[in-house]
């Protein structure tokens, strides 16, 4: 894991104490882009966002894994927009099969905690068949890390057998509630 010591320590602190540190007024998806680099192993049927209100946007993904996967890893990065997207805090590699058995990665715990109830990806390896994310929306109360107001991109690159298979890039907006955080 390429998370630096200080960042890990600070993050560990926030995750250890379940205090409410986020009062976001807006935390919503703004874009999704996916691409398969090996159509004989993973195909996207569709992915889309649907705004149901001003601050609630639903994310849907429908894809299929065509052969069982026992070795999956994820390269996850977060970028923050500032004259283009600049790397922001997290650049990590996760052994997905091991993670799903042990849940031992604090950053992954946040992302997984946000989406697990909206997806059938919430089980352990092997993975095969339909991979569905349905009506997933972001809930700031589950974020539990301090985040400055801004536009972000979460770039996930999925590797099977150590080879890049597909990308899932999701952009989102986060706006702090400055009134409440006083
Ligand atoms: C996803 O984002 C990463 C990082 O910016 C980029 O390298 C990759 O090409 C993007 N993938 C797609 C399908 O846009
Ligand atoms: C593409 O997927 C097939 C399985 O259908 C696999 O055997 C092959 O190694 C994959 N190729 C790459 C470059 O990942
Ligand atoms: C996903 O897409 C496939 C192929 O188009 C379709 O048969 C299936 O019903 C879709 N699943 C969901 C949950 O939308
Ligand atoms: C896993 O996803 C299903 C929906 O596909 C959901 O009903 C179930 O509650 C989820 N399990 C967990 C542990 O989140």
PDB file of C-alpha atoms and ligand atoms in Angstrom:
ATOM      1  CA  UNK A   1       0.000   0.000   0.000  1.00  0.00           C
ATOM      2  CA  UNK A   2       1.443   3.333  -1.068  1.00  0.00           C
ATOM      3  CA  UNK A   3      -0.355   5.352   1.633  1.00  0.00           C
ATOM      4  CA  UNK A   4       2.246   7.369   3.464  1.00  0.00           C
ATOM      5  CA  UNK A   5       2.840   6.940   7.163  1.00  0.00           C
ATOM      6  CA  UNK A   6       1.483  10.319   8.270  1.00  0.00           C
ATOM      7  CA  UNK A   7      -1.631   9.994   6.168  1.00  0.00           C
ATOM      8  CA  UNK A   8      -2.253   6.480   7.454  1.00  0.00           C
ATOM      9  CA  UNK A   9      -1.818   7.657  11.030  1.00  0.00           C
ATOM     10  CA  UNK A  10      -4.199  10.581  10.647  1.00  0.00           C
ATOM     11  CA  UNK A  11      -6.693   8.441   8.821  1.00  0.00           C
ATOM     12  CA  UNK A  12      -6.417   5.704  11.451  1.00  0.00           C
ATOM     13  CA  UNK A  13      -7.255   8.290  14.094  1.00  0.00           C
ATOM     14  CA  UNK A  14     -10.387   9.432  12.301  1.00  0.00           C
ATOM     15  CA  UNK A  15     -11.524   5.892  11.689  1.00  0.00           C
ATOM     16  CA  UNK A  16     -10.913   4.840  15.272  1.00  0.00           C
ATOM     17  CA  UNK A  17     -13.140   7.479  16.807  1.00  0.00           C
ATOM     18  CA  UNK A  18     -16.644   7.380  15.372  1.00  0.00           C
ATOM     19  CA  UNK A  19     -17.223  11.083  15.766  1.00  0.00           C
ATOM     20  CA  UNK A  20     -19.312  13.054  13.362  1.00  0.00           C
ATOM     21  CA  UNK A  21     -16.855  15.207  11.490  1.00  0.00           C
ATOM     22  CA  UNK A  22     -18.742  15.730   8.275  1.00  0.00           C
ATOM     23  CA  UNK A  23     -21.713  17.929   7.741  1.00  0.00           C
ATOM     24  CA  UNK A  24     -21.794  18.072   4.023  1.00  0.00           C
ATOM     25  CA  UNK A  25     -24.524  19.981   2.303  1.00  0.00           C
ATOM     26  CA  UNK A  26     -23.738  18.336  -1.020  1.00  0.00           C
ATOM     27  CA  UNK A  27     -22.119  14.979  -1.731  1.00  0.00           C
ATOM     28  CA  UNK A  28     -23.210  13.689  -5.103  1.00  0.00           C
ATOM     29  CA  UNK A  29     -22.025  12.010  -8.283  1.00  0.00           C
ATOM     30  CA  UNK A  30     -21.316  14.226 -11.265  1.00  0.00           C
ATOM     31  CA  UNK A  31     -19.992  11.798 -13.882  1.00  0.00           C
ATOM     32  CA  UNK A  32     -19.129   8.181 -14.621  1.00  0.00           C
ATOM     33  CA  UNK A  33     -16.899   6.752 -17.308  1.00  0.00           C
ATOM     34  CA  UNK A  34     -16.099   3.084 -17.731  1.00  0.00           C
ATOM     35  CA  UNK A  35     -14.073   1.148 -20.238  1.00  0.00           C
ATOM     36  CA  UNK A  36     -13.226  -2.515 -20.669  1.00  0.00           C
ATOM     37  CA  UNK A  37      -9.796  -3.326 -22.077  1.00  0.00           C
ATOM     38  CA  UNK A  38     -10.570  -7.034 -22.488  1.00  0.00           C
ATOM     39  CA  UNK A  39     -14.077  -7.692 -23.748  1.00  0.00           C
ATOM     40  CA  UNK A  40     -13.546 -11.426 -23.444  1.00  0.00           C
ATOM     41  CA  UNK A  41     -13.348 -11.141 -19.650  1.00  0.00           C
ATOM     42  CA  UNK A  42     -15.404  -8.126 -18.627  1.00  0.00           C
ATOM     43  CA  UNK A  43     -18.109  -6.215 -20.508  1.00  0.00           C
ATOM     44  CA  UNK A  44     -20.035  -3.135 -19.493  1.00  0.00           C
ATOM     45  CA  UNK A  45     -23.672  -3.299 -20.646  1.00  0.00           C
ATOM     46  CA  UNK A  46     -24.326   0.177 -19.340  1.00  0.00           C
ATOM     47  CA  UNK A  47     -23.463   2.704 -16.674  1.00  0.00           C
ATOM     48  CA  UNK A  48     -25.324   5.894 -15.951  1.00  0.00           C
ATOM     49  CA  UNK A  49     -26.258   8.563 -13.462  1.00  0.00           C
ATOM     50  CA  UNK A  50     -29.778   9.657 -12.755  1.00  0.00           C
ATOM     51  CA  UNK A  51     -30.571  12.805 -10.784  1.00  0.00           C
ATOM     52  CA  UNK A  52     -33.603  12.289  -8.564  1.00  0.00           C
ATOM     53  CA  UNK A  53     -33.299  15.630  -6.792  1.00  0.00           C
ATOM     54  CA  UNK A  54     -30.867  18.517  -6.741  1.00  0.00           C
ATOM     55  CA  UNK A  55     -28.528  16.820  -4.287  1.00  0.00           C
ATOM     56  CA  UNK A  56     -29.213  13.138  -4.895  1.00  0.00           C
ATOM     57  CA  UNK A  57     -27.848  11.351  -7.936  1.00  0.00           C
ATOM     58  CA  UNK A  58     -28.185   7.604  -8.434  1.00  0.00           C
ATOM     59  CA  UNK A  59     -25.372   5.564  -9.949  1.00  0.00           C
ATOM     60  CA  UNK A  60     -26.163   2.385 -11.867  1.00  0.00           C
ATOM     61  CA  UNK A  61     -23.665  -0.029 -13.365  1.00  0.00           C
ATOM     62  CA  UNK A  62     -24.406  -3.269 -15.171  1.00  0.00           C
ATOM     63  CA  UNK A  63     -21.504  -5.436 -16.294  1.00  0.00           C
ATOM     64  CA  UNK A  64     -20.659  -9.099 -16.697  1.00  0.00           C
ATOM     65  CA  UNK A  65     -17.560 -11.071 -15.768  1.00  0.00           C
ATOM     66  CA  UNK A  66     -17.368 -13.851 -18.352  1.00  0.00           C
ATOM     67  CA  UNK A  67     -14.929 -16.219 -16.595  1.00  0.00           C
ATOM     68  CA  UNK A  68     -14.431 -16.792 -12.860  1.00  0.00           C
ATOM     69  CA  UNK A  69     -11.959 -14.429 -11.210  1.00  0.00           C
ATOM     70  CA  UNK A  70      -9.844 -15.614  -8.289  1.00  0.00           C
ATOM     71  CA  UNK A  71      -7.104 -13.017  -8.496  1.00  0.00           C
ATOM     72  CA  UNK A  72      -8.420  -9.456  -8.542  1.00  0.00           C
ATOM     73  CA  UNK A  73      -6.714  -6.267  -7.545  1.00  0.00           C
ATOM     74  CA  UNK A  74      -7.651  -2.633  -7.691  1.00  0.00           C
ATOM     75  CA  UNK A  75      -5.544   0.436  -8.266  1.00  0.00           C
ATOM     76  CA  UNK A  76      -7.497   3.219  -6.610  1.00  0.00           C
ATOM     77  CA  UNK A  77      -6.666   6.903  -6.866  1.00  0.00           C
ATOM     78  CA  UNK A  78      -8.454  10.079  -5.885  1.00  0.00           C
ATOM     79  CA  UNK A  79      -7.894  13.311  -7.787  1.00  0.00           C
ATOM     80  CA  UNK A  80      -9.086  16.785  -6.878  1.00  0.00           C
ATOM     81  CA  UNK A  81      -9.963  19.336  -9.514  1.00  0.00           C
ATOM     82  CA  UNK A  82      -7.724  22.406  -9.627  1.00  0.00           C
ATOM     83  CA  UNK A  83      -6.803  23.413 -13.188  1.00  0.00           C
ATOM     84  CA  UNK A  84      -7.328  19.802 -14.208  1.00  0.00           C
ATOM     85  CA  UNK A  85      -7.364  16.845 -11.851  1.00  0.00           C
ATOM     86  CA  UNK A  86      -4.420  16.653  -9.433  1.00  0.00           C
ATOM     87  CA  UNK A  87      -3.597  13.577  -7.315  1.00  0.00           C
ATOM     88  CA  UNK A  88      -5.221  13.935  -3.898  1.00  0.00           C
ATOM     89  CA  UNK A  89      -4.122  11.927  -0.865  1.00  0.00           C
ATOM     90  CA  UNK A  90      -4.879   8.379  -1.986  1.00  0.00           C
ATOM     91  CA  UNK A  91      -3.026   6.190  -4.436  1.00  0.00           C
ATOM     92  CA  UNK A  92      -3.357   2.607  -3.325  1.00  0.00           C
ATOM     93  CA  UNK A  93      -3.261  -0.953  -4.600  1.00  0.00           C
ATOM     94  CA  UNK A  94      -5.636  -3.408  -3.006  1.00  0.00           C
ATOM     95  CA  UNK A  95      -5.737  -7.168  -3.324  1.00  0.00           C
ATOM     96  CA  UNK A  96      -9.521  -7.330  -3.703  1.00  0.00           C
ATOM     97  CA  UNK A  97      -9.921 -11.027  -2.865  1.00  0.00           C
ATOM     98  CA  UNK A  98      -7.881 -10.676   0.313  1.00  0.00           C
ATOM     99  CA  UNK A  99      -9.629  -7.422   1.224  1.00  0.00           C
ATOM    100  CA  UNK A 100     -13.072  -9.012   0.973  1.00  0.00           C
ATOM    101  CA  UNK A 101     -11.982 -11.736   3.401  1.00  0.00           C
ATOM    102  CA  UNK A 102     -10.277  -9.440   5.914  1.00  0.00           C
ATOM    103  CA  UNK A 103     -11.680  -5.892   5.437  1.00  0.00           C
ATOM    104  CA  UNK A 104      -8.297  -4.609   6.510  1.00  0.00           C
ATOM    105  CA  UNK A 105      -7.828  -1.464   4.423  1.00  0.00           C
ATOM    106  CA  UNK A 106      -9.160   1.782   5.946  1.00  0.00           C
ATOM    107  CA  UNK A 107      -9.644   3.672   2.678  1.00  0.00           C
ATOM    108  CA  UNK A 108     -11.301   0.686   1.019  1.00  0.00           C
ATOM    109  CA  UNK A 109     -13.554   0.342   4.067  1.00  0.00           C
ATOM    110  CA  UNK A 110     -14.917   3.826   3.408  1.00  0.00           C
ATOM    111  CA  UNK A 111     -15.624   3.225  -0.266  1.00  0.00           C
ATOM    112  CA  UNK A 112     -16.961  -0.289   0.360  1.00  0.00           C
ATOM    113  CA  UNK A 113     -19.134   0.918   3.239  1.00  0.00           C
ATOM    114  CA  UNK A 114     -20.689   3.534   0.979  1.00  0.00           C
ATOM    115  CA  UNK A 115     -21.726   1.115  -1.775  1.00  0.00           C
ATOM    116  CA  UNK A 116     -21.995  -2.440  -0.431  1.00  0.00           C
ATOM    117  CA  UNK A 117     -25.733  -2.375   0.167  1.00  0.00           C
ATOM    118  CA  UNK A 118     -26.385  -1.207  -3.389  1.00  0.00           C
ATOM    119  CA  UNK A 119     -24.415  -3.932  -5.112  1.00  0.00           C
ATOM    120  CA  UNK A 120     -24.112  -7.667  -5.556  1.00  0.00           C
ATOM    121  CA  UNK A 121     -20.319  -7.225  -5.468  1.00  0.00           C
ATOM    122  CA  UNK A 122     -20.525  -7.575  -1.666  1.00  0.00           C
ATOM    123  CA  UNK A 123     -19.216 -11.146  -1.398  1.00  0.00           C
ATOM    124  CA  UNK A 124     -15.844 -12.880  -1.552  1.00  0.00           C
ATOM    125  CA  UNK A 125     -13.963 -14.262  -4.560  1.00  0.00           C
ATOM    126  CA  UNK A 126     -14.450 -15.916  -7.013  1.00  0.00           C
ATOM    127  CA  UNK A 127     -16.383 -13.387  -9.080  1.00  0.00           C
ATOM    128  CA  UNK A 128     -18.303 -14.358 -12.177  1.00  0.00           C
ATOM    129  CA  UNK A 129     -21.491 -13.330 -13.981  1.00  0.00           C
ATOM    130  CA  UNK A 130     -23.555 -10.154 -13.583  1.00  0.00           C
ATOM    131  CA  UNK A 131     -21.961  -7.347 -11.563  1.00  0.00           C
ATOM    132  CA  UNK A 132     -24.626  -4.850 -10.637  1.00  0.00           C
ATOM    133  CA  UNK A 133     -24.647  -1.544  -8.801  1.00  0.00           C
ATOM    134  CA  UNK A 134     -28.194  -0.301  -8.423  1.00  0.00           C
ATOM    135  CA  UNK A 135     -29.410   3.152  -7.361  1.00  0.00           C
ATOM    136  CA  UNK A 136     -26.265   3.903  -5.372  1.00  0.00           C
ATOM    137  CA  UNK A 137     -26.150   7.393  -3.897  1.00  0.00           C
ATOM    138  CA  UNK A 138     -23.600   9.040  -1.628  1.00  0.00           C
ATOM    139  CA  UNK A 139     -24.257   9.545   2.061  1.00  0.00           C
ATOM    140  CA  UNK A 140     -21.925  12.046   3.758  1.00  0.00           C
ATOM    141  CA  UNK A 141     -22.590  10.603   7.219  1.00  0.00           C
ATOM    142  CA  UNK A 142     -20.681   7.467   6.160  1.00  0.00           C
ATOM    143  CA  UNK A 143     -17.636   9.305   4.857  1.00  0.00           C
ATOM    144  CA  UNK A 144     -15.887   9.931   8.167  1.00  0.00           C
ATOM    145  CA  UNK A 145     -12.859  11.716   6.756  1.00  0.00           C
ATOM    146  CA  UNK A 146     -12.465  15.462   6.567  1.00  0.00           C
ATOM    147  CA  UNK A 147     -12.709  16.577   2.981  1.00  0.00           C
ATOM    148  CA  UNK A 148     -12.369  20.088   1.612  1.00  0.00           C
ATOM    149  CA  UNK A 149     -15.087  21.423  -0.667  1.00  0.00           C
ATOM    150  CA  UNK A 150     -14.335  20.520  -4.259  1.00  0.00           C
ATOM    151  CA  UNK A 151     -14.780  18.321  -7.294  1.00  0.00           C
ATOM    152  CA  UNK A 152     -13.135  14.925  -7.134  1.00  0.00           C
ATOM    153  CA  UNK A 153     -12.459  11.931  -9.313  1.00  0.00           C
ATOM    154  CA  UNK A 154     -12.190   8.395  -7.967  1.00  0.00           C
ATOM    155  CA  UNK A 155     -10.303   6.340 -10.551  1.00  0.00           C
ATOM    156  CA  UNK A 156     -10.500   2.573 -10.099  1.00  0.00           C
ATOM    157  CA  UNK A 157      -8.539   0.277 -12.365  1.00  0.00           C
ATOM    158  CA  UNK A 158      -9.396  -3.392 -12.068  1.00  0.00           C
ATOM    159  CA  UNK A 159      -6.777  -6.073 -12.608  1.00  0.00           C
ATOM    160  CA  UNK A 160      -7.535  -9.782 -13.028  1.00  0.00           C
ATOM    161  CA  UNK A 161      -4.544 -12.135 -12.947  1.00  0.00           C
ATOM    162  CA  UNK A 162      -2.385  -8.966 -12.627  1.00  0.00           C
ATOM    163  CA  UNK A 163      -3.562  -7.658 -16.006  1.00  0.00           C
ATOM    164  CA  UNK A 164      -5.624  -4.492 -16.456  1.00  0.00           C
ATOM    165  CA  UNK A 165      -9.186  -5.432 -17.455  1.00  0.00           C
ATOM    166  CA  UNK A 166     -11.326  -2.330 -16.981  1.00  0.00           C
ATOM    167  CA  UNK A 167     -11.643   1.161 -15.518  1.00  0.00           C
ATOM    168  CA  UNK A 168     -14.389   2.699 -13.452  1.00  0.00           C
ATOM    169  CA  UNK A 169     -13.950   6.459 -13.067  1.00  0.00           C
ATOM    170  CA  UNK A 170     -16.467   8.260 -10.951  1.00  0.00           C
ATOM    171  CA  UNK A 171     -16.544  12.011 -10.341  1.00  0.00           C
ATOM    172  CA  UNK A 172     -18.286  13.621  -7.424  1.00  0.00           C
ATOM    173  CA  UNK A 173     -18.823  16.967  -5.752  1.00  0.00           C
ATOM    174  CA  UNK A 174     -18.375  17.538  -2.067  1.00  0.00           C
ATOM    175  CA  UNK A 175     -19.456  20.757  -0.349  1.00  0.00           C
ATOM    176  CA  UNK A 176     -18.746  21.277   3.320  1.00  0.00           C
ATOM    177  CA  UNK A 177     -21.409  22.784   5.484  1.00  0.00           C
ATOM    178  CA  UNK A 178     -19.426  25.698   6.879  1.00  0.00           C
ATOM    179  CA  UNK A 179     -22.313  26.860   9.069  1.00  0.00           C
ATOM    180  CA  UNK A 180     -22.441  23.565  10.934  1.00  0.00           C
ATOM    181  CA  UNK A 181     -18.711  23.000  11.296  1.00  0.00           C
ATOM    182  CA  UNK A 182     -18.254  26.186  13.371  1.00  0.00           C
TER     183      UNK A 182
HETATM  184  C1  LIG B   1      -9.690   6.916 -15.601  1.00  0.00           C
HETATM  185  O1  LIG B   1      -8.871   7.853 -14.930  1.00  0.00           O
HETATM  186  C2  LIG B   1      -7.485   7.550 -15.023  1.00  0.00           C
HETATM  187  C3  LIG B   1      -6.760   8.591 -14.186  1.00  0.00           C
HETATM  188  O2  LIG B   1      -7.035   9.896 -14.642  1.00  0.00           O
HETATM  189  C4  LIG B   1      -7.067   7.580 -16.486  1.00  0.00           C
HETATM  190  O3  LIG B   1      -5.709   7.209 -16.583  1.00  0.00           O
HETATM  191  C5  LIG B   1      -7.911   6.578 -17.264  1.00  0.00           C
HETATM  192  O4  LIG B   1      -7.594   6.672 -18.645  1.00  0.00           O
HETATM  193  C6  LIG B   1      -9.391   6.884 -17.068  1.00  0.00           C
HETATM  194  N1  LIG B   1     -10.182   5.888 -17.755  1.00  0.00           N
HETATM  195  C7  LIG B   1     -11.197   6.199 -18.574  1.00  0.00           C
HETATM  196  C8  LIG B   1     -11.966   5.064 -19.174  1.00  0.00           C
HETATM  197  O5  LIG B   1     -11.490   7.355 -18.830  1.00  0.00           O
HETATM  198  C1  LIG B   2      -8.428 -11.477 -21.555  1.00  0.00           C
HETATM  199  O1  LIG B   2      -9.387 -12.372 -21.005  1.00  0.00           O
HETATM  200  C2  LIG B   2      -9.102 -13.744 -21.192  1.00  0.00           C
HETATM  201  C3  LIG B   2     -10.239 -14.521 -20.544  1.00  0.00           C
HETATM  202  O2  LIG B   2     -11.356 -14.444 -21.345  1.00  0.00           O
HETATM  203  C4  LIG B   2      -7.771 -14.107 -20.527  1.00  0.00           C
HETATM  204  O3  LIG B   2      -7.473 -15.475 -20.775  1.00  0.00           O
HETATM  205  C5  LIG B   2      -6.664 -13.216 -21.089  1.00  0.00           C
HETATM  206  O4  LIG B   2      -5.464 -13.474 -20.409  1.00  0.00           O
HETATM  207  C6  LIG B   2      -7.048 -11.764 -20.939  1.00  0.00           C
HETATM  208  N1  LIG B   2      -6.028 -10.940 -21.594  1.00  0.00           N
HETATM  209  C7  LIG B   2      -5.476  -9.902 -20.983  1.00  0.00           C
HETATM  210  C8  LIG B   2      -4.453  -9.144 -21.783  1.00  0.00           C
HETATM  211  O5  LIG B   2      -5.779  -9.569 -19.861  1.00  0.00           O
HETATM  212  C1  LIG B   3     -27.802  -6.027 -17.494  1.00  0.00           C
HETATM  213  O1  LIG B   3     -27.652  -6.030 -18.897  1.00  0.00           O
HETATM  214  C2  LIG B   3     -27.963  -7.283 -19.482  1.00  0.00           C
HETATM  215  C3  LIG B   3     -27.575  -7.229 -20.963  1.00  0.00           C
HETATM  216  O2  LIG B   3     -28.166  -6.119 -21.582  1.00  0.00           O
HETATM  217  C4  LIG B   3     -29.453  -7.556 -19.273  1.00  0.00           C
HETATM  218  O3  LIG B   3     -29.809  -8.809 -19.826  1.00  0.00           O
HETATM  219  C5  LIG B   3     -29.747  -7.560 -17.775  1.00  0.00           C
HETATM  220  O4  LIG B   3     -31.146  -7.709 -17.555  1.00  0.00           O
HETATM  221  C6  LIG B   3     -29.269  -6.267 -17.132  1.00  0.00           C
HETATM  222  N1  LIG B   3     -29.403  -6.378 -15.688  1.00  0.00           N
HETATM  223  C7  LIG B   3     -29.925  -5.410 -14.941  1.00  0.00           C
HETATM  224  C8  LIG B   3     -30.023  -5.655 -13.479  1.00  0.00           C
HETATM  225  O5  LIG B   3     -30.315  -4.348 -15.415  1.00  0.00           O
HETATM  226  C1  LIG B   4     -25.430  -7.148  -0.554  1.00  0.00           C
HETATM  227  O1  LIG B   4     -26.191  -6.662  -1.643  1.00  0.00           O
HETATM  228  C2  LIG B   4     -27.554  -7.040  -1.639  1.00  0.00           C
HETATM  229  C3  LIG B   4     -28.182  -6.462  -2.894  1.00  0.00           C
HETATM  230  O2  LIG B   4     -27.600  -7.015  -4.037  1.00  0.00           O
HETATM  231  C4  LIG B   4     -28.230  -6.504  -0.397  1.00  0.00           C
HETATM  232  O3  LIG B   4     -29.565  -6.942  -0.358  1.00  0.00           O
HETATM  233  C5  LIG B   4     -27.486  -6.971   0.851  1.00  0.00           C
HETATM  234  O4  LIG B   4     -28.034  -6.352   1.987  1.00  0.00           O
HETATM  235  C6  LIG B   4     -26.006  -6.595   0.747  1.00  0.00           C
HETATM  236  N1  LIG B   4     -25.268  -7.080   1.883  1.00  0.00           N
HETATM  237  C7  LIG B   4     -24.525  -6.278   2.650  1.00  0.00           C
HETATM  238  C8  LIG B   4     -23.724  -6.952   3.720  1.00  0.00           C
HETATM  239  O5  LIG B   4     -24.457  -5.075   2.488  1.00  0.00           O
END
